Amino acid sequence: MADLQELTQRFLELYKDSAESIHIFHAPGRVNLIGEHTDYNGGYVFPAALTFGTTLLIRKRSDKLLGLATTNFPDHKHLPIEPIVYDEADDWMNYPKGIVHELQQQGRTFETGFDLLFHGEIPNGAGLSSSASIEVVTAFALLTMGGYPVDTVKIALLAQKSENEFNGVQCGIMDQFAVANGKKDHAILLMCDTLEYDLVPFDSGSYRLVIGNTNKRRGLVDSKYNERRSQCEQAVQDLRTAFPELTLLGQISLEDFNRTKHLIEDDTVRRRAQHVVEEIDRVIRSITVLKNNDLAAFGQLMNQSHDSLRDLYEVTGEELDAMVAAARTVPGVLGSRMTGAGFGGCTVSLVHEDSIERFKAEVSRQYTAATGLEADFYVCKIGNGVEQLS
Ligand code: GLA
């Protein structure tokens, strides 16, 4: 957790003193435990909020300007709160700007502007949802400050819309939803089609979730991500010969899929769809095995998920594969997989608490030997979704 006194000091240096008080909010990052590339197919995901994320200090202004600054980069600026226009040169600021814009589109107007200072603890481009964290904390803070009702499911949808439309990234709902609705020591079983969800106590006994950062930036992720999305849409179209009502891959059972998959003409498209339908089934099986406290079986499902993302969906890449392969050689590891969009970013492994030091040493060594890159590790605790700190 960030040092709030230090951040307040920084805020006052930047924005000077004022009679108005500073309010502080926090939104976490997220890790997805299983259910990858299923959200935009209307399937299940099983993410959890992290204990680290984005802290936001915010104060009302007396004029109609919006002040944007972060402790992570030196750039900061003031701009009129209306109209808000996308500008590539504004870089990370386009995330909070997108939220202000989307709120205005929804008729949420503000009598005054605000000064904002962000403090991000999520490594950039690591696939732990730093952008969703910024979006959700901004929306939550502005709605609270404006005296508007705060509904964390609606905030997730608004943040996703802003990322899709203002920032042009066609992400699904998982990241924003997890960041907005997470709960300490719980994972979220979310049905992405209906947004029905269950907070499932995640008790891993003497095992820990360990996140491994490949430190391979997720280059080209947007174009490859969008390509996977359209391949899934193609699969749905082909399957409509048998199921005219089908709109999303998540609506078809594994049995029906296996019976009719020959209708998907393109070989690659068929493999993509096979991953999605089987991955959704793995999420459902995960819930059952976790209810029975069968962590070993959950670890197996994590392994199968990664292998399918590698062989059928083809979104892993050399670095993630090397890190997962290394993790699986360490005794005390029940399962290991990539998490998030893929093409770099992070892995998540289920590791016995007595093996964590050995895990870090051994995976580091093998990973660097294979890729020339240095790995980072975070032993993960599951935290709360967005909240006001003061
Ligand atoms: C990214 C997207 C999510 C989801 C995952 C893959 O994190 O933002 O919506 O599609 O990739 O599961």
Short mmCIF file of C-alpha atoms and ligand atoms in Angstrom, two decimals:
data_model
loop_
_atom_site.label_atom_id
_atom_site.label_comp_id
_atom_site.label_asym_id
_atom_site.label_seq_id
_atom_site.Cartn_x
_atom_site.Cartn_y
_atom_site.Cartn_z
CA MET A 1 0.00 0.00 0.00
CA ALA A 2 1.23 3.46 -0.88
CA ASP A 3 2.37 5.91 1.80
CA LEU A 4 -0.63 8.24 1.89
CA GLN A 5 1.14 11.01 3.80
CA GLU A 6 3.92 11.15 1.26
CA LEU A 7 1.39 11.19 -1.58
CA THR A 8 -0.54 14.01 0.06
CA GLN A 9 2.70 15.97 0.35
CA ARG A 10 3.38 15.39 -3.33
CA PHE A 11 -0.16 16.48 -4.19
CA LEU A 12 0.28 19.75 -2.30
CA GLU A 13 3.62 20.45 -3.97
CA LEU A 14 2.02 19.98 -7.37
CA TYR A 15 -1.35 21.59 -6.92
CA LYS A 16 -0.60 23.94 -3.97
CA ASP A 17 -2.77 24.50 -0.97
CA SER A 18 -6.49 24.99 -0.94
CA ALA A 19 -9.31 25.04 1.59
CA GLU A 20 -10.86 22.01 -0.08
CA SER A 21 -9.90 18.65 1.35
CA ILE A 22 -8.20 15.89 -0.58
CA HIS A 23 -10.05 12.57 -0.95
CA ILE A 24 -8.21 9.31 -1.54
CA PHE A 25 -9.41 6.27 -3.51
CA HIS A 26 -7.84 2.95 -4.50
CA ALA A 27 -8.49 0.35 -7.20
CA PRO A 28 -6.49 -2.87 -7.47
CA GLY A 29 -4.93 -4.72 -10.38
CA ARG A 30 -6.20 -8.21 -11.15
CA VAL A 31 -4.93 -11.69 -11.86
CA ASN A 32 -7.05 -14.16 -13.79
CA LEU A 33 -6.87 -17.64 -12.28
CA ILE A 34 -8.49 -19.46 -15.21
CA GLY A 35 -10.86 -18.67 -18.11
CA GLU A 36 -8.72 -16.86 -20.66
CA HIS A 37 -10.08 -15.25 -23.84
CA THR A 38 -13.54 -16.37 -22.82
CA ASP A 39 -14.96 -13.01 -21.68
CA TYR A 40 -15.67 -11.51 -25.11
CA ASN A 41 -17.16 -14.88 -26.07
CA GLY A 42 -19.79 -14.59 -23.34
CA GLY A 43 -18.21 -17.33 -21.23
CA TYR A 44 -16.97 -17.70 -17.66
CA VAL A 45 -13.86 -16.10 -16.18
CA PHE A 46 -12.38 -16.56 -12.70
CA PRO A 47 -10.23 -13.53 -11.80
CA ALA A 48 -9.28 -12.02 -8.44
CA ALA A 49 -8.32 -8.50 -7.37
CA LEU A 50 -4.76 -7.92 -6.15
CA THR A 51 -3.72 -5.99 -3.03
CA PHE A 52 -1.74 -3.49 -5.13
CA GLY A 53 -3.10 -1.18 -7.80
CA THR A 54 -3.70 2.52 -8.34
CA THR A 55 -4.15 5.12 -5.60
CA LEU A 56 -5.87 8.35 -6.60
CA LEU A 57 -5.81 11.64 -4.69
CA ILE A 58 -8.46 14.06 -5.86
CA ARG A 59 -9.62 17.55 -4.89
CA LYS A 60 -12.28 19.86 -6.24
CA ARG A 61 -11.12 23.03 -8.02
CA SER A 62 -12.94 26.33 -8.10
CA ASP A 63 -12.72 26.59 -11.92
CA LYS A 64 -13.56 24.13 -14.69
CA LEU A 65 -10.11 22.65 -15.29
CA LEU A 66 -9.02 19.06 -14.94
CA GLY A 67 -5.52 18.52 -13.51
CA LEU A 68 -3.82 15.22 -14.38
CA ALA A 69 -0.56 14.01 -12.85
CA THR A 70 1.06 10.77 -11.72
CA THR A 71 3.98 9.85 -9.50
CA ASN A 72 5.07 7.38 -12.22
CA PHE A 73 5.93 9.85 -14.99
CA PRO A 74 7.00 13.51 -14.91
CA ASP A 75 4.33 14.83 -17.32
CA HIS A 76 1.31 16.65 -15.91
CA LYS A 77 -1.16 19.16 -17.28
CA HIS A 78 -4.39 21.06 -16.86
CA LEU A 79 -7.08 20.92 -19.52
CA PRO A 80 -10.70 22.08 -19.71
CA ILE A 81 -13.02 19.45 -18.21
CA GLU A 82 -15.22 19.83 -21.29
CA PRO A 83 -14.94 18.97 -24.16
CA ILE A 84 -12.55 16.06 -23.71
CA VAL A 85 -10.79 14.91 -26.88
CA TYR A 86 -8.50 11.90 -27.43
CA ASP A 87 -4.90 12.90 -28.10
CA GLU A 88 -2.24 10.23 -28.65
CA ALA A 89 0.40 12.56 -27.19
CA ASP A 90 -1.47 12.48 -23.87
CA ASP A 91 -0.42 8.84 -23.44
CA TRP A 92 -1.64 7.41 -20.07
CA MET A 93 -3.84 10.49 -19.50
CA ASN A 94 -6.20 9.17 -22.15
CA TYR A 95 -7.47 6.62 -19.61
CA PRO A 96 -8.79 9.12 -17.05
CA LYS A 97 -9.81 11.44 -19.90
CA GLY A 98 -11.84 8.61 -21.45
CA ILE A 99 -13.70 8.16 -18.17
CA VAL A 100 -14.54 11.87 -17.86
CA HIS A 101 -15.70 11.81 -21.48
CA GLU A 102 -17.86 8.71 -20.97
CA LEU A 103 -19.42 10.13 -17.79
CA GLN A 104 -20.32 13.29 -19.71
CA GLN A 105 -21.82 11.19 -22.51
CA GLN A 106 -24.02 9.61 -19.85
CA GLY A 107 -25.18 13.03 -18.66
CA ARG A 108 -23.00 13.23 -15.54
CA THR A 109 -21.90 16.84 -15.54
CA PHE A 110 -19.63 18.48 -12.99
CA GLU A 111 -20.05 21.98 -11.57
CA THR A 112 -16.31 22.34 -11.02
CA GLY A 113 -13.11 20.76 -12.24
CA PHE A 114 -10.78 18.53 -10.18
CA ASP A 115 -7.09 17.99 -9.56
CA LEU A 116 -6.01 14.35 -9.74
CA LEU A 117 -2.78 12.67 -8.71
CA PHE A 118 -2.37 8.96 -9.55
CA HIS A 119 0.11 6.60 -7.96
CA GLY A 120 0.41 3.29 -9.82
CA GLU A 121 1.96 0.20 -8.26
CA ILE A 122 1.18 -2.19 -11.11
CA PRO A 123 4.11 -2.75 -13.45
CA ASN A 124 3.24 -1.23 -16.82
CA GLY A 125 2.35 -3.56 -19.67
CA ALA A 126 2.55 -6.62 -17.42
CA GLY A 127 -1.01 -7.70 -18.15
CA LEU A 128 -2.20 -7.10 -14.59
CA SER A 129 -4.76 -4.50 -15.71
CA SER A 130 -3.09 -1.23 -14.87
CA SER A 131 -5.34 0.59 -17.35
CA ALA A 132 -8.57 -0.91 -15.95
CA SER A 133 -7.36 0.05 -12.49
CA ILE A 134 -6.86 3.70 -13.52
CA GLU A 135 -10.23 3.77 -15.29
CA VAL A 136 -12.22 2.26 -12.45
CA VAL A 137 -10.64 4.37 -9.71
CA THR A 138 -11.28 7.53 -11.77
CA ALA A 139 -14.93 6.69 -12.39
CA PHE A 140 -15.55 5.73 -8.76
CA ALA A 141 -13.86 8.89 -7.45
CA LEU A 142 -15.60 11.30 -9.83
CA LEU A 143 -19.03 9.80 -9.20
CA THR A 144 -18.47 9.95 -5.45
CA MET A 145 -17.18 13.55 -5.59
CA GLY A 146 -20.08 14.58 -7.82
CA GLY A 147 -22.62 13.13 -5.39
CA TYR A 148 -23.82 10.58 -7.93
CA PRO A 149 -24.85 7.00 -7.09
CA VAL A 150 -21.95 4.57 -7.22
CA ASP A 151 -22.70 1.14 -8.68
CA THR A 152 -19.57 -0.96 -9.25
CA VAL A 153 -21.13 -3.15 -11.96
CA LYS A 154 -22.16 -0.04 -13.92
CA ILE A 155 -18.70 1.43 -13.34
CA ALA A 156 -17.10 -1.69 -14.86
CA LEU A 157 -19.30 -1.36 -17.96
CA LEU A 158 -18.59 2.35 -18.27
CA ALA A 159 -14.84 1.75 -17.95
CA GLN A 160 -14.92 -1.00 -20.58
CA LYS A 161 -16.89 1.26 -22.93
CA SER A 162 -14.39 4.04 -22.45
CA GLU A 163 -11.48 1.68 -23.18
CA ASN A 164 -13.27 0.29 -26.28
CA GLU A 165 -14.45 3.58 -27.72
CA PHE A 166 -12.20 6.35 -26.40
CA ASN A 167 -8.95 4.36 -26.33
CA GLY A 168 -9.81 1.98 -29.19
CA VAL A 169 -8.90 -1.27 -27.37
CA GLN A 170 -11.51 -3.97 -27.95
CA CYS A 171 -11.12 -5.63 -24.51
CA GLY A 172 -13.83 -7.71 -22.85
CA ILE A 173 -15.37 -6.97 -19.44
CA MET A 174 -13.18 -9.14 -17.20
CA ASP A 175 -10.51 -6.65 -16.14
CA GLN A 176 -12.76 -3.72 -15.30
CA PHE A 177 -15.22 -6.04 -13.58
CA ALA A 178 -12.60 -7.69 -11.37
CA VAL A 179 -11.03 -4.37 -10.44
CA ALA A 180 -14.41 -2.87 -9.55
CA ASN A 181 -15.99 -5.84 -7.76
CA GLY A 182 -13.19 -7.88 -6.19
CA LYS A 183 -13.25 -8.89 -2.55
CA LYS A 184 -10.43 -9.78 -0.16
CA ASP A 185 -9.65 -13.52 -0.16
CA HIS A 186 -12.29 -14.22 -2.85
CA ALA A 187 -12.11 -14.96 -6.54
CA ILE A 188 -14.94 -13.88 -8.83
CA LEU A 189 -16.80 -16.39 -10.92
CA LEU A 190 -18.26 -14.14 -13.60
CA MET A 191 -20.58 -15.11 -16.45
CA CYS A 192 -19.60 -12.45 -18.97
CA ASP A 193 -22.77 -12.70 -21.04
CA THR A 194 -25.21 -11.86 -18.23
CA LEU A 195 -22.75 -10.35 -15.71
CA GLU A 196 -24.13 -12.64 -13.02
CA TYR A 197 -21.36 -13.34 -10.56
CA ASP A 198 -20.40 -15.19 -7.41
CA LEU A 199 -17.67 -14.28 -4.95
CA VAL A 200 -16.00 -17.62 -4.24
CA PRO A 201 -13.81 -17.87 -1.10
CA PHE A 202 -10.34 -18.76 -2.38
CA ASP A 203 -8.65 -20.84 0.27
CA SER A 204 -5.43 -22.31 -1.06
CA GLY A 205 -4.30 -23.77 2.31
CA SER A 206 -0.53 -24.03 2.37
CA TYR A 207 -0.26 -23.05 -1.31
CA ARG A 208 0.26 -19.53 -2.63
CA LEU A 209 -0.51 -17.89 -5.94
CA VAL A 210 2.77 -16.58 -7.31
CA ILE A 211 2.76 -14.15 -10.21
CA GLY A 212 5.80 -14.25 -12.47
CA ASN A 213 6.48 -11.24 -14.65
CA THR A 214 8.29 -12.14 -17.89
CA ASN A 215 9.16 -8.45 -18.32
CA LYS A 216 8.43 -9.00 -21.97
CA ARG A 217 6.28 -6.04 -22.97
CA ARG A 218 3.15 -7.12 -24.74
CA GLY A 219 4.05 -5.82 -28.20
CA LEU A 220 1.42 -5.92 -30.97
CA VAL A 221 -1.07 -7.22 -28.47
CA ASP A 222 -3.96 -5.10 -29.74
CA SER A 223 -3.87 -6.27 -33.34
CA LYS A 224 -3.43 -9.93 -32.43
CA TYR A 225 -6.12 -9.63 -29.77
CA ASN A 226 -8.57 -8.17 -32.28
CA GLU A 227 -7.67 -10.91 -34.77
CA ARG A 228 -8.58 -13.59 -32.19
CA ARG A 229 -11.89 -11.84 -31.57
CA SER A 230 -12.83 -11.88 -35.24
CA GLN A 231 -11.81 -15.54 -35.57
CA CYS A 232 -14.25 -16.34 -32.77
CA GLU A 233 -16.96 -14.39 -34.59
CA GLN A 234 -16.20 -16.37 -37.74
CA ALA A 235 -16.60 -19.64 -35.82
CA VAL A 236 -20.02 -18.51 -34.58
CA GLN A 237 -21.09 -17.70 -38.11
CA ASP A 238 -20.10 -21.13 -39.38
CA LEU A 239 -21.81 -22.89 -36.47
CA ARG A 240 -25.05 -21.04 -37.19
CA THR A 241 -25.78 -23.62 -39.89
CA ALA A 242 -26.54 -25.97 -37.00
CA PHE A 243 -27.60 -23.40 -34.38
CA PRO A 244 -29.29 -20.43 -36.10
CA GLU A 245 -29.75 -18.59 -32.79
CA LEU A 246 -26.08 -18.71 -31.78
CA THR A 247 -24.50 -15.28 -31.18
CA LEU A 248 -21.52 -16.11 -28.93
CA LEU A 249 -19.28 -19.17 -28.58
CA GLY A 250 -20.05 -19.24 -24.87
CA GLN A 251 -23.61 -20.33 -25.65
CA ILE A 252 -22.64 -23.73 -27.06
CA SER A 253 -21.93 -26.77 -24.86
CA LEU A 254 -18.73 -28.73 -25.28
CA GLU A 255 -20.76 -31.73 -26.47
CA ASP A 256 -22.67 -29.76 -29.11
CA PHE A 257 -19.45 -28.14 -30.22
CA ASN A 258 -17.61 -31.41 -30.67
CA ARG A 259 -20.56 -32.80 -32.62
CA THR A 260 -20.72 -29.84 -35.04
CA LYS A 261 -17.22 -28.37 -35.19
CA HIS A 262 -16.70 -29.81 -38.71
CA LEU A 263 -18.98 -26.94 -39.83
CA ILE A 264 -16.15 -24.51 -39.08
CA GLU A 265 -14.34 -24.42 -42.39
CA ASP A 266 -11.01 -22.87 -41.50
CA ASP A 267 -8.64 -25.07 -39.54
CA THR A 268 -7.18 -22.20 -37.49
CA VAL A 269 -10.62 -20.78 -36.69
CA ARG A 270 -11.72 -24.25 -35.53
CA ARG A 271 -8.75 -24.51 -33.14
CA ARG A 272 -9.47 -21.05 -31.71
CA ALA A 273 -13.07 -22.02 -31.04
CA GLN A 274 -12.02 -25.37 -29.54
CA HIS A 275 -9.91 -23.48 -26.99
CA VAL A 276 -12.75 -21.15 -26.03
CA VAL A 277 -15.36 -23.86 -25.55
CA GLU A 278 -13.00 -26.15 -23.61
CA GLU A 279 -11.67 -23.25 -21.50
CA ILE A 280 -15.19 -22.33 -20.40
CA ASP A 281 -15.70 -25.96 -19.41
CA ARG A 282 -12.43 -25.85 -17.43
CA VAL A 283 -13.68 -22.85 -15.43
CA ILE A 284 -16.81 -24.75 -14.45
CA ARG A 285 -14.74 -27.80 -13.47
CA SER A 286 -12.40 -25.55 -11.47
CA ILE A 287 -15.27 -24.42 -9.27
CA THR A 288 -16.22 -28.02 -8.53
CA VAL A 289 -12.70 -29.16 -7.67
CA LEU A 290 -12.07 -26.09 -5.52
CA LYS A 291 -15.29 -26.76 -3.60
CA ASN A 292 -13.82 -30.18 -2.83
CA ASN A 293 -10.52 -28.58 -1.79
CA ASP A 294 -8.79 -30.51 -4.54
CA LEU A 295 -6.01 -28.04 -5.30
CA ALA A 296 -4.02 -30.62 -7.24
CA ALA A 297 -6.92 -30.99 -9.69
CA PHE A 298 -7.16 -27.20 -9.98
CA GLY A 299 -3.44 -27.08 -10.77
CA GLN A 300 -3.97 -29.61 -13.56
CA LEU A 301 -6.71 -27.42 -15.03
CA MET A 302 -4.37 -24.41 -14.90
CA ASN A 303 -1.77 -26.43 -16.82
CA GLN A 304 -4.33 -27.52 -19.42
CA SER A 305 -5.44 -23.92 -19.81
CA HIS A 306 -1.92 -22.77 -20.61
CA ASP A 307 -1.27 -25.62 -23.01
CA SER A 308 -4.46 -24.82 -24.87
CA LEU A 309 -3.57 -21.11 -25.05
CA ARG A 310 -0.19 -22.18 -26.44
CA ASP A 311 -1.31 -24.84 -28.93
CA LEU A 312 -4.86 -23.91 -29.95
CA TYR A 313 -5.25 -20.19 -29.30
CA GLU A 314 -1.57 -19.38 -29.90
CA VAL A 315 -1.26 -16.35 -27.63
CA THR A 316 1.58 -17.43 -25.33
CA GLY A 317 4.92 -16.89 -27.06
CA GLU A 318 8.46 -17.89 -26.18
CA GLU A 319 8.77 -16.00 -22.90
CA LEU A 320 5.53 -17.14 -21.27
CA ASP A 321 6.15 -20.72 -22.41
CA ALA A 322 9.70 -20.68 -21.02
CA MET A 323 8.54 -19.37 -17.65
CA VAL A 324 5.70 -21.88 -17.37
CA ALA A 325 7.96 -24.76 -18.41
CA ALA A 326 10.49 -23.71 -15.74
CA ALA A 327 7.77 -23.41 -13.07
CA ARG A 328 6.56 -26.93 -13.75
CA THR A 329 10.00 -28.40 -13.02
CA VAL A 330 9.94 -27.14 -9.42
CA PRO A 331 8.69 -29.58 -6.77
CA GLY A 332 5.72 -28.15 -4.86
CA VAL A 333 4.18 -26.50 -7.94
CA LEU A 334 0.65 -27.73 -8.60
CA GLY A 335 0.04 -25.74 -11.79
CA SER A 336 1.30 -22.83 -13.86
CA ARG A 337 -0.20 -20.78 -16.68
CA MET A 338 -0.13 -17.45 -18.43
CA THR A 339 -2.66 -14.87 -17.21
CA GLY A 340 -4.33 -12.04 -19.15
CA ALA A 341 -4.20 -11.41 -22.87
CA GLY A 342 -0.86 -13.17 -23.47
CA PHE A 343 1.96 -12.28 -25.91
CA GLY A 344 4.16 -11.46 -22.89
CA GLY A 345 3.08 -10.21 -19.49
CA CYS A 346 2.67 -12.53 -16.51
CA THR A 347 2.22 -16.13 -15.44
CA VAL A 348 0.41 -17.36 -12.33
CA SER A 349 1.47 -20.50 -10.49
CA LEU A 350 0.14 -22.39 -7.49
CA VAL A 351 3.19 -23.02 -5.30
CA HIS A 352 3.60 -24.66 -1.87
CA GLU A 353 4.63 -22.05 0.69
CA ASP A 354 7.78 -24.01 1.59
CA SER A 355 8.86 -24.02 -2.08
CA ILE A 356 8.52 -20.31 -2.84
CA GLU A 357 12.19 -19.36 -2.43
CA ARG A 358 13.29 -22.36 -4.46
CA PHE A 359 10.63 -21.51 -7.05
CA LYS A 360 11.90 -17.96 -7.48
CA ALA A 361 15.54 -19.04 -7.73
CA GLU A 362 14.94 -21.93 -10.09
CA VAL A 363 12.45 -20.19 -12.40
CA SER A 364 14.67 -17.08 -12.57
CA ARG A 365 17.68 -19.16 -13.50
CA GLN A 366 15.94 -21.24 -16.18
CA TYR A 367 13.98 -18.29 -17.55
CA THR A 368 17.04 -16.09 -17.99
CA ALA A 369 18.99 -18.95 -19.56
CA ALA A 370 16.18 -19.47 -22.08
CA THR A 371 15.34 -15.86 -22.93
CA GLY A 372 18.07 -13.52 -21.68
CA LEU A 373 15.43 -11.58 -19.71
CA GLU A 374 15.14 -11.14 -15.93
CA ALA A 375 11.95 -12.30 -14.20
CA ASP A 376 10.14 -10.64 -11.27
CA PHE A 377 7.87 -12.37 -8.79
CA TYR A 378 4.99 -11.26 -6.58
CA VAL A 379 3.50 -13.59 -3.98
CA CYS A 380 -0.08 -12.70 -4.46
CA LYS A 381 -2.67 -11.80 -1.86
CA ILE A 382 -6.25 -11.29 -2.97
CA GLY A 383 -7.52 -7.80 -2.14
CA ASN A 384 -10.64 -5.66 -2.39
CA GLY A 385 -12.12 -3.97 -5.42
CA VAL A 386 -12.29 -0.20 -5.77
CA GLU A 387 -12.85 1.70 -2.50
CA GLN A 388 -12.53 5.07 -0.84
CA LEU A 389 -9.61 5.23 1.61
CA SER A 390 -10.29 8.65 3.09
C1 GLA B 1 -7.22 -8.85 -21.67
C2 GLA B 1 -8.59 -8.22 -21.89
C3 GLA B 1 -9.68 -9.03 -21.17
C4 GLA B 1 -9.60 -10.51 -21.55
C5 GLA B 1 -8.17 -11.04 -21.41
C6 GLA B 1 -8.01 -12.45 -21.93
O1 GLA B 1 -6.86 -8.79 -20.32
O2 GLA B 1 -8.61 -6.90 -21.41
O3 GLA B 1 -10.93 -8.50 -21.49
O4 GLA B 1 -10.09 -10.73 -22.84
O5 GLA B 1 -7.24 -10.21 -22.10
O6 GLA B 1 -8.72 -13.34 -21.15
#
